[in-house]
GROMACS .gro file of C-alpha atoms in nm:
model
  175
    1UNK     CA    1 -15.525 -26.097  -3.320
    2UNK     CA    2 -15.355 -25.786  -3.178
    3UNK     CA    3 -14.981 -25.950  -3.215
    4UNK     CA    4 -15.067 -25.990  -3.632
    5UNK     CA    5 -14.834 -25.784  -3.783
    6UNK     CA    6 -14.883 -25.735  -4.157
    7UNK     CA    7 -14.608 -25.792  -4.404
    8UNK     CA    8 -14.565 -25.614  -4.718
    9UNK     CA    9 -14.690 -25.644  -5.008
   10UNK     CA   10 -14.430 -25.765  -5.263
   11UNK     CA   11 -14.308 -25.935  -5.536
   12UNK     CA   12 -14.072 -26.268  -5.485
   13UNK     CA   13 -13.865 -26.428  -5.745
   14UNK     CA   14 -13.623 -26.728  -5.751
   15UNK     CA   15 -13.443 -26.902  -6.021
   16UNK     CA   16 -13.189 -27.216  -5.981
   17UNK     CA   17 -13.027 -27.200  -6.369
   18UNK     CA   18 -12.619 -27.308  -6.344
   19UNK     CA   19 -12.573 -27.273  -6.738
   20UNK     CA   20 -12.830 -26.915  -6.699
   21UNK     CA   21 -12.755 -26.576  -6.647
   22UNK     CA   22 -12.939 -26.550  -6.323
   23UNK     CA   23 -12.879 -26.203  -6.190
   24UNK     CA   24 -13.031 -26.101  -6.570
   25UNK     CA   25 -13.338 -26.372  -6.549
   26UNK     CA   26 -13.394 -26.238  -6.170
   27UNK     CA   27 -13.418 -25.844  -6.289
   28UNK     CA   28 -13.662 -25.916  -6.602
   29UNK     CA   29 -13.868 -26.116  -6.357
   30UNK     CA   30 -13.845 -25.822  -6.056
   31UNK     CA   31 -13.912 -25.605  -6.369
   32UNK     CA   32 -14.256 -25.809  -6.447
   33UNK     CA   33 -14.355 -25.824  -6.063
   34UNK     CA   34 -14.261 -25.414  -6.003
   35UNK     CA   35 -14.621 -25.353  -5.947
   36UNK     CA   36 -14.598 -25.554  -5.642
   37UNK     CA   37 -14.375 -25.304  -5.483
   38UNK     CA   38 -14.198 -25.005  -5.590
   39UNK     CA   39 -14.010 -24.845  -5.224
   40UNK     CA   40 -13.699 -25.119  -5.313
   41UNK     CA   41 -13.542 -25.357  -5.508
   42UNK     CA   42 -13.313 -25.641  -5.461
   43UNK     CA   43 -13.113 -25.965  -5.587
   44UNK     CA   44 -12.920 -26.237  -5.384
   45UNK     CA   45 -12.703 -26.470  -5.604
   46UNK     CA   46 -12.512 -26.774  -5.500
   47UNK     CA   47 -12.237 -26.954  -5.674
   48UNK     CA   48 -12.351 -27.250  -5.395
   49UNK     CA   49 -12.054 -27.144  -5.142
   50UNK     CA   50 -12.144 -26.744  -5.103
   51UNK     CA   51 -12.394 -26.484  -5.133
   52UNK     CA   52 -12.377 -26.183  -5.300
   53UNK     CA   53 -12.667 -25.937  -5.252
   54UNK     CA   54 -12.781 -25.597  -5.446
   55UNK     CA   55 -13.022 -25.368  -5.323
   56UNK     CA   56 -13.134 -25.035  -5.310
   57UNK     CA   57 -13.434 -24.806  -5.283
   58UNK     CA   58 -13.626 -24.763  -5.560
   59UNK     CA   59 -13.746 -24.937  -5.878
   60UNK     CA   60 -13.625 -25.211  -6.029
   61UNK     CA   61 -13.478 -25.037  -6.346
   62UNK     CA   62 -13.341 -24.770  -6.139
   63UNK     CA   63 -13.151 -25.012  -5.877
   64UNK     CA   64 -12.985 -25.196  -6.170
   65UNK     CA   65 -12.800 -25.154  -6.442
   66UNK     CA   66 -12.596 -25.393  -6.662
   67UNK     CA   67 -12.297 -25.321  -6.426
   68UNK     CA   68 -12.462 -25.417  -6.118
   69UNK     CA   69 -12.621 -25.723  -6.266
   70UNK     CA   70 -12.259 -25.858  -6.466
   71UNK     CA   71 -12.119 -25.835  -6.134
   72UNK     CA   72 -12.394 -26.093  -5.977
   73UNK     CA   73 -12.265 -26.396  -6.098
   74UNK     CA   74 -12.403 -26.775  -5.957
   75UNK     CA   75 -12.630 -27.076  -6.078
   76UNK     CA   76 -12.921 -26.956  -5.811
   77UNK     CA   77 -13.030 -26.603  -5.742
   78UNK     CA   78 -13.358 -26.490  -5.540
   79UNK     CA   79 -13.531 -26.143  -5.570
   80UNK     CA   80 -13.747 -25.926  -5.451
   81UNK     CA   81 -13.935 -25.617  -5.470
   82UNK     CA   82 -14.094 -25.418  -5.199
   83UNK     CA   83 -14.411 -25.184  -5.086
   84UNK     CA   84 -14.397 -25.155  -4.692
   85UNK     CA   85 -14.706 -25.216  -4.473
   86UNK     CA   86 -14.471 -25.299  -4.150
   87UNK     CA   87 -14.102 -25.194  -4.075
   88UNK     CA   88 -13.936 -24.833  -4.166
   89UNK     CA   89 -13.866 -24.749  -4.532
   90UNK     CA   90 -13.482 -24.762  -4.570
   91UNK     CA   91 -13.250 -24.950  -4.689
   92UNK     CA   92 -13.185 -25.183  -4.454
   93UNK     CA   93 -13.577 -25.302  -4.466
   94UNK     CA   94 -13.498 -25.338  -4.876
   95UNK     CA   95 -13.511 -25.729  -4.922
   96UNK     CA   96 -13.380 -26.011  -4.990
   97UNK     CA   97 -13.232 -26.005  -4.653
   98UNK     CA   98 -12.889 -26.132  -4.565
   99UNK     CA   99 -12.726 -26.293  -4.245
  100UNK     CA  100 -12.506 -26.520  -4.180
  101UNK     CA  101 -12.431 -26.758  -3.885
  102UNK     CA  102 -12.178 -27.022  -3.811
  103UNK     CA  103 -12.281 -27.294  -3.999
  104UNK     CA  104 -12.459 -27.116  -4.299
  105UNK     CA  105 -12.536 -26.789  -4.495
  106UNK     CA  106 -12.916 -26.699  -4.587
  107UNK     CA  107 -13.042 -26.437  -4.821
  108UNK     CA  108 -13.390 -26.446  -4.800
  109UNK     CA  109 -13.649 -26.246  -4.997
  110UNK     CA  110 -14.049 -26.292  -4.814
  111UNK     CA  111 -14.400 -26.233  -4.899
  112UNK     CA  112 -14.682 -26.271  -4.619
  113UNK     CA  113 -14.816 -26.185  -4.289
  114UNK     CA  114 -14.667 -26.351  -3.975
  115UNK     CA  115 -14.812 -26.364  -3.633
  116UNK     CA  116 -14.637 -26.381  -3.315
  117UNK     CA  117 -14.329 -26.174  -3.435
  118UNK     CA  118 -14.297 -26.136  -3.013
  119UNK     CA  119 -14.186 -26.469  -3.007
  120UNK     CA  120 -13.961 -26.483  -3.262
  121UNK     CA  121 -13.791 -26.176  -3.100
  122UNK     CA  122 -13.784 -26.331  -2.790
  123UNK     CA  123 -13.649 -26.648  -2.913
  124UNK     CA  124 -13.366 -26.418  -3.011
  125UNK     CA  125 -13.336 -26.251  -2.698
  126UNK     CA  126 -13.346 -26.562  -2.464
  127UNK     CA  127 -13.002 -26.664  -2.649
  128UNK     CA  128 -13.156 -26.906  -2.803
  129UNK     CA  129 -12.933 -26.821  -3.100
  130UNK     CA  130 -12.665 -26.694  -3.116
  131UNK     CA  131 -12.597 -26.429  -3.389
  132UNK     CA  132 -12.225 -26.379  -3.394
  133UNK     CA  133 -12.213 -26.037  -3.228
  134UNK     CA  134 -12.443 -25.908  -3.521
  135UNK     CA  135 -12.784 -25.774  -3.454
  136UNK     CA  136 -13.100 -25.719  -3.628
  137UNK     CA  137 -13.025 -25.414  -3.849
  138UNK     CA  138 -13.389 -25.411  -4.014
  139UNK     CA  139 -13.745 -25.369  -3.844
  140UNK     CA  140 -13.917 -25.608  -4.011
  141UNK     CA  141 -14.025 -25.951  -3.937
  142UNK     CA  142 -13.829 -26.112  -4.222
  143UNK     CA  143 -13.502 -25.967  -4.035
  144UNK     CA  144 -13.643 -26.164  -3.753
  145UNK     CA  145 -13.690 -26.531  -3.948
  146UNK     CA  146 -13.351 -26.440  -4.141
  147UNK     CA  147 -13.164 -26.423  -3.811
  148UNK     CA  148 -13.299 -26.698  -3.654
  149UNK     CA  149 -13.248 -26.962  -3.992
  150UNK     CA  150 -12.919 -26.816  -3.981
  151UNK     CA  151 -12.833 -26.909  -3.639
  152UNK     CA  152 -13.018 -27.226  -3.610
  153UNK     CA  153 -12.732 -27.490  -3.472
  154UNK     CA  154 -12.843 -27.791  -3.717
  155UNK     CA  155 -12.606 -27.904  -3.960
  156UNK     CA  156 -12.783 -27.834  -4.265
  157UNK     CA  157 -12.959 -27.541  -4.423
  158UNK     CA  158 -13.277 -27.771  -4.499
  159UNK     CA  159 -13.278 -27.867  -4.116
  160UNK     CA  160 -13.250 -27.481  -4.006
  161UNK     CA  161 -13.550 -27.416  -4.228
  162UNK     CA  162 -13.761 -27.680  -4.112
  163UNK     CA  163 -13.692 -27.647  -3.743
  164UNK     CA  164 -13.770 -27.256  -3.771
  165UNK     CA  165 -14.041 -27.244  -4.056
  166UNK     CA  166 -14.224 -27.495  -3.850
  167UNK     CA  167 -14.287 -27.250  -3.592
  168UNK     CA  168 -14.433 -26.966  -3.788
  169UNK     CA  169 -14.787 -26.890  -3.759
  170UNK     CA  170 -14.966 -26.687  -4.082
  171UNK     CA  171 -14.954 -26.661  -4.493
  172UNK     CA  172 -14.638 -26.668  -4.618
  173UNK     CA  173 -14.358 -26.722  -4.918
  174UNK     CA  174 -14.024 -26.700  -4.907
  175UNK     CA  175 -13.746 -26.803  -5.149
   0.00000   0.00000   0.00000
């Protein structure tokens, strides 16, 4: 259909390990997936009360180094690497991508094609959700699924995901 908009192609990687090193288990995984995509690199960790995320342009051994990873420190970390089909290629299209709304933060890293990315931008528009006074700051349609988890009004993460996954149309992971 003419309002298919294909995603990138990628590599996605997530690890829940509270006794692990996960920013370290994350890279040597990115590092295994790099032929997925080479434009960026990133890594979200979470201690289970914030999100830290690193990313940059480029490949995975040149975005990190044992600075950047000693400084990621949590029990669950999610990353991804990046070739872009859709969206500009900059830094702020470099996933996983972060936002947070009132009653959670989301770092999400995604792999996939979605259709109707109109709606989901209008959903956005039509105040549907509310995003705190922060817009969209990447082009691509996981900005667009990030934003709208983020400010979904249900009490718990797993709620915001299923009320918003649910209406998603196309091939997709995300972690």
């Amino acid at each position: 259909p003419e309002e298919h908009l294909p995603q990138d192609a990628c590599g996605v990687f997530g690890i829940y390990a509270p006794t692990e090193d996960v920013a370290r288990l994350t890279y040597f995984g990115l590092y295994a997936l790099q032929h997925r995509g080479t434009e960026s690199a990133g890594i979200a960790v979470s201690d289970g009360e914030s999100i830290m995320v690193y990313k940059d342009m480029g490949l995975v051994a040149q975005v990190f180094n044992d600075a950047a990873l000693d400084s990621l420190k949590g029990i669950i970390a999610v990353g991804h690497t990046r070739y872009s089909t859709t969206g500009s290629s900059n830094w702020d299209n470099a996933q996983p991508t972060f936002h947070a709304g009132v009653n959670r933060q989301i770092a999400l890293g995604h792999n996939g094609n979605l259709m109707d990315v109109e709606k989901l931008q209008q959903k956005l528009i039509d105040g549907k959700h509310e995003l705190g006074g922060k817009g969209l700051r990447g082009t691509s349609d996981t900005e667009l699924v990030a934003a709208l988890v983020a400010a979904n009004e249900s009490e718990t993460t797993l709620g915001a995901l299923k009320e918003e996954l649910i209406e998603l149309k196309g091939a997709y992971s995300f972690v």
